[in-house]
GROMACS .gro file of C-alpha atoms in nm:
model
  169
    1MET     CA    1   0.017   0.921  -1.833
    2THR     CA    2  -0.074   1.253  -1.679
    3ILE     CA    3   0.055   1.317  -1.330
    4SER     CA    4  -0.070   1.630  -1.162
    5PHE     CA    5  -0.093   1.760  -0.810
    6GLN     CA    6  -0.215   2.066  -0.628
    7PRO     CA    7   0.022   2.294  -0.439
    8PRO     CA    8   0.041   2.175  -0.076
    9ASN     CA    9  -0.169   2.347   0.187
   10ALA     CA   10  -0.018   2.488   0.510
   11THR     CA   11  -0.051   2.159   0.698
   12GLN     CA   12   0.109   1.963   0.415
   13ARG     CA   13   0.399   2.212   0.398
   14ALA     CA   14   0.455   2.166   0.773
   15VAL     CA   15   0.448   1.786   0.733
   16LYS     CA   16   0.709   1.809   0.455
   17ARG     CA   17   0.937   2.024   0.673
   18LEU     CA   18   0.907   1.779   0.962
   19ALA     CA   19   0.961   1.477   0.734
   20SER     CA   20   1.295   1.613   0.615
   21THR     CA   21   1.447   1.600   0.966
   22ALA     CA   22   1.669   1.303   1.049
   23PRO     CA   23   1.448   1.160   1.328
   24ALA     CA   24   1.129   1.188   1.123
   25ALA     CA   25   1.297   1.044   0.813
   26TRP     CA   26   1.417   0.746   1.018
   27LEU     CA   27   1.068   0.688   1.156
   28LEU     CA   28   0.906   0.728   0.815
   29SER     CA   29   1.154   0.486   0.657
   30LYS     CA   30   1.027   0.223   0.902
   31THR     CA   31   0.653   0.302   0.897
   32LEU     CA   32   0.545   0.490   0.586
   33ARG     CA   33   0.509   0.188   0.359
   34HIS     CA   34   0.264   0.036   0.607
   35LEU     CA   35   0.063   0.358   0.630
   36ASP     CA   36   0.063   0.389   0.251
   37ARG     CA   37  -0.068   0.032   0.212
   38GLY     CA   38  -0.355   0.102   0.453
   39VAL     CA   39  -0.456   0.426   0.282
   40LEU     CA   40  -0.425   0.260  -0.061
   41ALA     CA   41  -0.662  -0.015   0.051
   42LEU     CA   42  -0.912   0.231   0.200
   43SER     CA   43  -0.903   0.461  -0.105
   44GLY     CA   44  -0.937   0.186  -0.365
   45GLY     CA   45  -0.578   0.240  -0.478
   46THR     CA   46  -0.613   0.611  -0.556
   47GLN     CA   47  -0.437   0.775  -0.258
   48THR     CA   48  -0.141   0.712  -0.031
   49ALA     CA   49  -0.067   0.842   0.317
   50THR     CA   50   0.227   1.026   0.164
   51SER     CA   51   0.013   1.210  -0.092
   52LEU     CA   52  -0.258   1.297   0.161
   53LEU     CA   53  -0.019   1.416   0.433
   54SER     CA   54   0.228   1.601   0.211
   55GLY     CA   55   0.051   1.679  -0.116
   56LEU     CA   56   0.340   1.518  -0.304
   57PRO     CA   57   0.290   1.338  -0.638
   58VAL     CA   58   0.309   0.965  -0.557
   59ILE     CA   59   0.313   0.686  -0.812
   60LEU     CA   60   0.298   0.313  -0.751
   61LEU     CA   61   0.607   0.158  -0.906
   62THR     CA   62   0.587  -0.216  -0.966
   63THR     CA   63   0.925  -0.376  -1.025
   64THR     CA   64   1.037  -0.737  -1.054
   65GLY     CA   65   1.242  -0.845  -0.753
   66ALA     CA   66   1.612  -0.875  -0.838
   67LYS     CA   67   1.648  -1.190  -0.629
   68SER     CA   68   1.293  -1.324  -0.595
   69GLY     CA   69   1.160  -1.253  -0.944
   70GLN     CA   70   0.832  -1.156  -0.774
   71PRO     CA   71   0.644  -0.830  -0.838
   72ARG     CA   72   0.718  -0.560  -0.580
   73THR     CA   73   0.507  -0.243  -0.559
   74THR     CA   74   0.643   0.069  -0.392
   75PRO     CA   75   0.479   0.411  -0.356
   76LEU     CA   76   0.732   0.674  -0.467
   77ILE     CA   77   0.748   1.048  -0.515
   78CYS     CA   78   0.828   1.127  -0.876
   79GLY     CA   79   0.921   1.420  -1.092
   80VAL     CA   80   0.779   1.478  -1.437
   81ASP     CA   81   0.986   1.582  -1.739
   82GLY     CA   82   0.750   1.586  -2.036
   83GLU     CA   83   0.662   1.221  -2.097
   84ARG     CA   84   0.940   1.099  -1.867
   85LEU     CA   85   0.910   1.025  -1.498
   86VAL     CA   86   1.208   1.086  -1.271
   87LEU     CA   87   1.284   0.894  -0.951
   88PHE     CA   88   1.536   0.981  -0.682
   89ALA     CA   89   1.679   0.683  -0.490
   90THR     CA   90   1.736   0.877  -0.167
   91ASN     CA   91   1.609   0.608   0.070
   92PHE     CA   92   1.531   0.887   0.320
   93GLY     CA   93   1.903   0.975   0.323
   94GLY     CA   94   1.995   0.625   0.437
   95ALA     CA   95   2.328   0.450   0.403
   96LYS     CA   96   2.220   0.227   0.112
   97ASN     CA   97   2.017   0.263  -0.203
   98PRO     CA   98   1.655   0.146  -0.174
   99ALA     CA   99   1.560  -0.208  -0.281
  100TRP     CA  100   1.348  -0.082  -0.570
  101TYR     CA  101   1.662   0.066  -0.728
  102TYR     CA  102   1.836  -0.274  -0.737
  103ASN     CA  103   1.519  -0.428  -0.880
  104LEU     CA  104   1.526  -0.171  -1.163
  105ARG     CA  105   1.889  -0.243  -1.238
  106ALA     CA  106   1.817  -0.615  -1.266
  107ASN     CA  107   1.484  -0.576  -1.450
  108PRO     CA  108   1.439  -0.235  -1.614
  109GLN     CA  109   1.080  -0.287  -1.732
  110VAL     CA  110   0.829  -0.160  -1.475
  111THR     CA  111   0.463  -0.076  -1.437
  112VAL     CA  112   0.366   0.267  -1.310
  113ALA     CA  113   0.020   0.332  -1.169
  114TYR     CA  114  -0.117   0.673  -1.083
  115ARG     CA  115  -0.475   0.711  -0.969
  116ASP     CA  116  -0.678   0.518  -1.230
  117GLN     CA  117  -0.402   0.502  -1.495
  118SER     CA  118  -0.119   0.257  -1.549
  119ALA     CA  119   0.150   0.212  -1.813
  120ILE     CA  120   0.464   0.014  -1.884
  121TYR     CA  121   0.796   0.200  -1.864
  122ARG     CA  122   1.163   0.118  -1.909
  123SER     CA  123   1.407   0.254  -1.656
  124ARG     CA  124   1.758   0.383  -1.706
  125GLU     CA  125   2.013   0.581  -1.509
  126ALA     CA  126   2.003   0.955  -1.571
  127THR     CA  127   2.294   1.097  -1.768
  128ALA     CA  128   2.524   1.347  -1.597
  129ASP     CA  129   2.344   1.636  -1.772
  130GLU     CA  130   2.005   1.500  -1.666
  131ARG     CA  131   2.120   1.459  -1.306
  132GLU     CA  132   2.225   1.823  -1.304
  133ARG     CA  133   1.885   1.926  -1.441
  134TYR     CA  134   1.677   1.694  -1.223
  135TRP     CA  135   1.812   1.773  -0.875
  136PRO     CA  136   1.665   2.127  -0.881
  137MET     CA  137   1.336   1.964  -0.990
  138ALA     CA  138   1.358   1.729  -0.692
  139ASP     CA  139   1.421   2.019  -0.455
  140ALA     CA  140   1.124   2.208  -0.599
  141ILE     CA  141   0.898   1.908  -0.538
  142TYR     CA  142   1.026   1.832  -0.189
  143THR     CA  143   1.281   2.042   0.000
  144GLY     CA  144   1.367   1.739   0.215
  145TYR     CA  145   1.570   1.596  -0.072
  146ALA     CA  146   1.853   1.840   0.012
  147ALA     CA  147   1.869   1.702   0.367
  148TYR     CA  148   1.861   1.347   0.233
  149ARG     CA  149   2.152   1.425  -0.003
  150GLU     CA  150   2.352   1.566   0.285
  151ARG     CA  151   2.290   1.263   0.507
  152ALA     CA  152   2.377   1.031   0.217
  153SER     CA  153   2.681   1.232   0.104
  154HIS     CA  154   2.897   0.918   0.127
  155ARG     CA  155   2.717   0.775  -0.180
  156GLU     CA  156   2.595   0.914  -0.509
  157ILE     CA  157   2.217   0.899  -0.495
  158PRO     CA  158   2.093   0.740  -0.816
  159VAL     CA  159   1.855   0.935  -1.036
  160VAL     CA  160   1.640   0.710  -1.254
  161VAL     CA  161   1.450   0.808  -1.567
  162LEU     CA  162   1.139   0.614  -1.669
  163GLU     CA  163   1.040   0.627  -2.035
  164ARG     CA  164   0.721   0.481  -2.179
  165ALA     CA  165   0.783   0.140  -2.333
  166GLU     CA  166   0.687   0.093  -2.694
  167SER     CA  167   0.397  -0.140  -2.766
  168GLY     CA  168   0.509  -0.501  -2.781
  169GLU     CA  169   0.822  -0.440  -2.572
   0.00000   0.00000   0.00000
């Protein structure tokens, strides 16, 4: 799967700076999923509000609910490391890890969609060396991650690596 994105324009850079503030992050944590769903529906599943407003690379991660067993799809910013995708469970700097993280722990096989592509991946926690390598990647993608880490300093934010599943897995 090829994930690419253009450098953000001036408006998108301003949106990213605003989004990293505590009040904006709180508001976005409550509203962004609804905005993303609307834009996804209007764009035929190819764009999210997040990607349009910020220029960030956004995938659609479909997990299996840890408790419900039902499919759950979440738009997420991701990093790319060769064939691997990297997710940061910041939850906007919130007190708890996001629900999708617990779904991955219970059911590591996921589907990732990006624009008109989709593939099956297996998730795993990043190793200590990978975590050290991936946080600078996260900061390069979105400077707000540093603010999120500070607000969530009471917990270790999980870093998750997605690797393509072999055929028949």
